CSV table of C-alpha atoms in Angstrom, one decimal:
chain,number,residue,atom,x,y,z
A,20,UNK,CA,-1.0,-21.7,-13.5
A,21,UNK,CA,-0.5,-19.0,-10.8
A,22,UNK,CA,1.1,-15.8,-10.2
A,23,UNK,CA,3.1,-15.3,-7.4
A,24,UNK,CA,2.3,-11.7,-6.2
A,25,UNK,CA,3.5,-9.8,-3.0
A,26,UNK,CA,1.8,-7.8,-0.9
A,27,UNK,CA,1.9,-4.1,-0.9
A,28,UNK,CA,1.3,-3.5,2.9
A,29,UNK,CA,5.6,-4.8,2.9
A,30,UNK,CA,6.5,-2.9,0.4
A,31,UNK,CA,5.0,0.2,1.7
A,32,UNK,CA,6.4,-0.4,5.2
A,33,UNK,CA,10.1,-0.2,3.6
A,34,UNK,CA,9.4,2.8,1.8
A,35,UNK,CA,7.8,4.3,5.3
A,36,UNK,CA,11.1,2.9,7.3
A,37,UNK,CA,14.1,4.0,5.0
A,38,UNK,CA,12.9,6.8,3.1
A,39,UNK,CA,15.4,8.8,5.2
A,40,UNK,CA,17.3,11.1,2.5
A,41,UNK,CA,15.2,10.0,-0.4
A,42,UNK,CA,12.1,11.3,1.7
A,43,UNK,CA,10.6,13.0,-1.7
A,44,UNK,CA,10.8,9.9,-4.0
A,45,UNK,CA,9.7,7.5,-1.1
A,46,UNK,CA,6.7,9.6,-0.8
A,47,UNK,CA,5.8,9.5,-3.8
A,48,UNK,CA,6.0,5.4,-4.2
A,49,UNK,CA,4.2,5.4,-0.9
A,50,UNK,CA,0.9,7.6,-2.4
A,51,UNK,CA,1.0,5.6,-5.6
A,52,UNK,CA,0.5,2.8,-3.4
A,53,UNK,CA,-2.4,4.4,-2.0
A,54,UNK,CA,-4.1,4.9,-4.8
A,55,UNK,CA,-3.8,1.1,-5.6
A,56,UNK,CA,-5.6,0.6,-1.9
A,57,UNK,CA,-8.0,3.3,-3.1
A,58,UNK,CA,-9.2,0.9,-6.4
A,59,UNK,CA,-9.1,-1.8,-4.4
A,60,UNK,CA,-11.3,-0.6,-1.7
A,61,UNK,CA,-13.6,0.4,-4.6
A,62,UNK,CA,-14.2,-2.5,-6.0
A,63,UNK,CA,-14.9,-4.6,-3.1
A,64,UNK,CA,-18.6,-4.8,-3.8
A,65,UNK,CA,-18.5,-5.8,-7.4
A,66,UNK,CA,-18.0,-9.3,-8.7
A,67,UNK,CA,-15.1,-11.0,-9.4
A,68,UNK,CA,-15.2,-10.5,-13.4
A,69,UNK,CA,-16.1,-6.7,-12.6
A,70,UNK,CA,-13.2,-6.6,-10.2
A,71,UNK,CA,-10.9,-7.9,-12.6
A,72,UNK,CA,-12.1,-5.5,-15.4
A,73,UNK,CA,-11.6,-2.8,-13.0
A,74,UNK,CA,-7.9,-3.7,-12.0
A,75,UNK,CA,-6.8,-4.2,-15.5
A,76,UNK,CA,-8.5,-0.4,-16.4
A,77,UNK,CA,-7.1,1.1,-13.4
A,78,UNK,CA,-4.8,-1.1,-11.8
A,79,UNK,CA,-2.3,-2.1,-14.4
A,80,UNK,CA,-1.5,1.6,-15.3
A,81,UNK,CA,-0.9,2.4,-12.2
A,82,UNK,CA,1.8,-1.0,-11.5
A,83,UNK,CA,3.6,0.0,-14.6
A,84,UNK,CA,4.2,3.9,-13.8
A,85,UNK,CA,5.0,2.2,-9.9
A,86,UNK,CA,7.8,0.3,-11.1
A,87,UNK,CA,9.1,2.4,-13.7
A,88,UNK,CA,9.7,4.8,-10.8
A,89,UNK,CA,11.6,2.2,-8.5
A,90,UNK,CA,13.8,1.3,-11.7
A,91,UNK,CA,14.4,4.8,-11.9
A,92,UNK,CA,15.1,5.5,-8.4
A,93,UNK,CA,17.0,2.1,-8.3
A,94,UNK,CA,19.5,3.7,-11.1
A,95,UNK,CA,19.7,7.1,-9.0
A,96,UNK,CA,21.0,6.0,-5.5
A,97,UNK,CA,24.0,4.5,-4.7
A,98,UNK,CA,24.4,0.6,-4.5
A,99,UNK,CA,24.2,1.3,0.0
A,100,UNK,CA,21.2,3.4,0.1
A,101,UNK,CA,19.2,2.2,2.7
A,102,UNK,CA,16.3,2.3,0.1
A,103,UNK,CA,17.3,0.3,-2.3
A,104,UNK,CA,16.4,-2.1,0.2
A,105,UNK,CA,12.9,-1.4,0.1
């Protein structure tokens, strides 16, 4: 059984590219994203069980308050906003 997961380097490469009038709320995605690179860089010396432990403590919080805020931002711009694309 696997996951399917993206990769975050796209993601914040939209954000960067059509944050245009939503430059605030783009921003913000983009340094929660960062912080995700931040645990990740972290945790490159610890073993895989260690690294796991740590994603699920820090990670996982951090994923859920990230996509609550494109859900919310996704209900606050119109259907053509050039970020909704991202």
């Amino acid at each position: 059984d696997c996951t399917r997961l993206g990769c975050f380097a796209h993601v914040r490469r939209k954000f960067l590219e059509k944050g245009g009038a939503a430059k605030k709320q783009s921003n913000e995605i983009i340094k929660q994203i960062a912080e995700l690179y931040k645990i990740e860089s972290a945790s490159k010396k610890l073993s895989f069980e260690e690294r796991g432990q740590m994603r699920q403590k820090k990670s996982v919080p951090l994923l859920e308050k990230l996509f609550e805020n494109i859900e919310l931002l996704q209900r606050h711009l119109i259907p053509q906003h050039p970020l909704r694309e991202a």
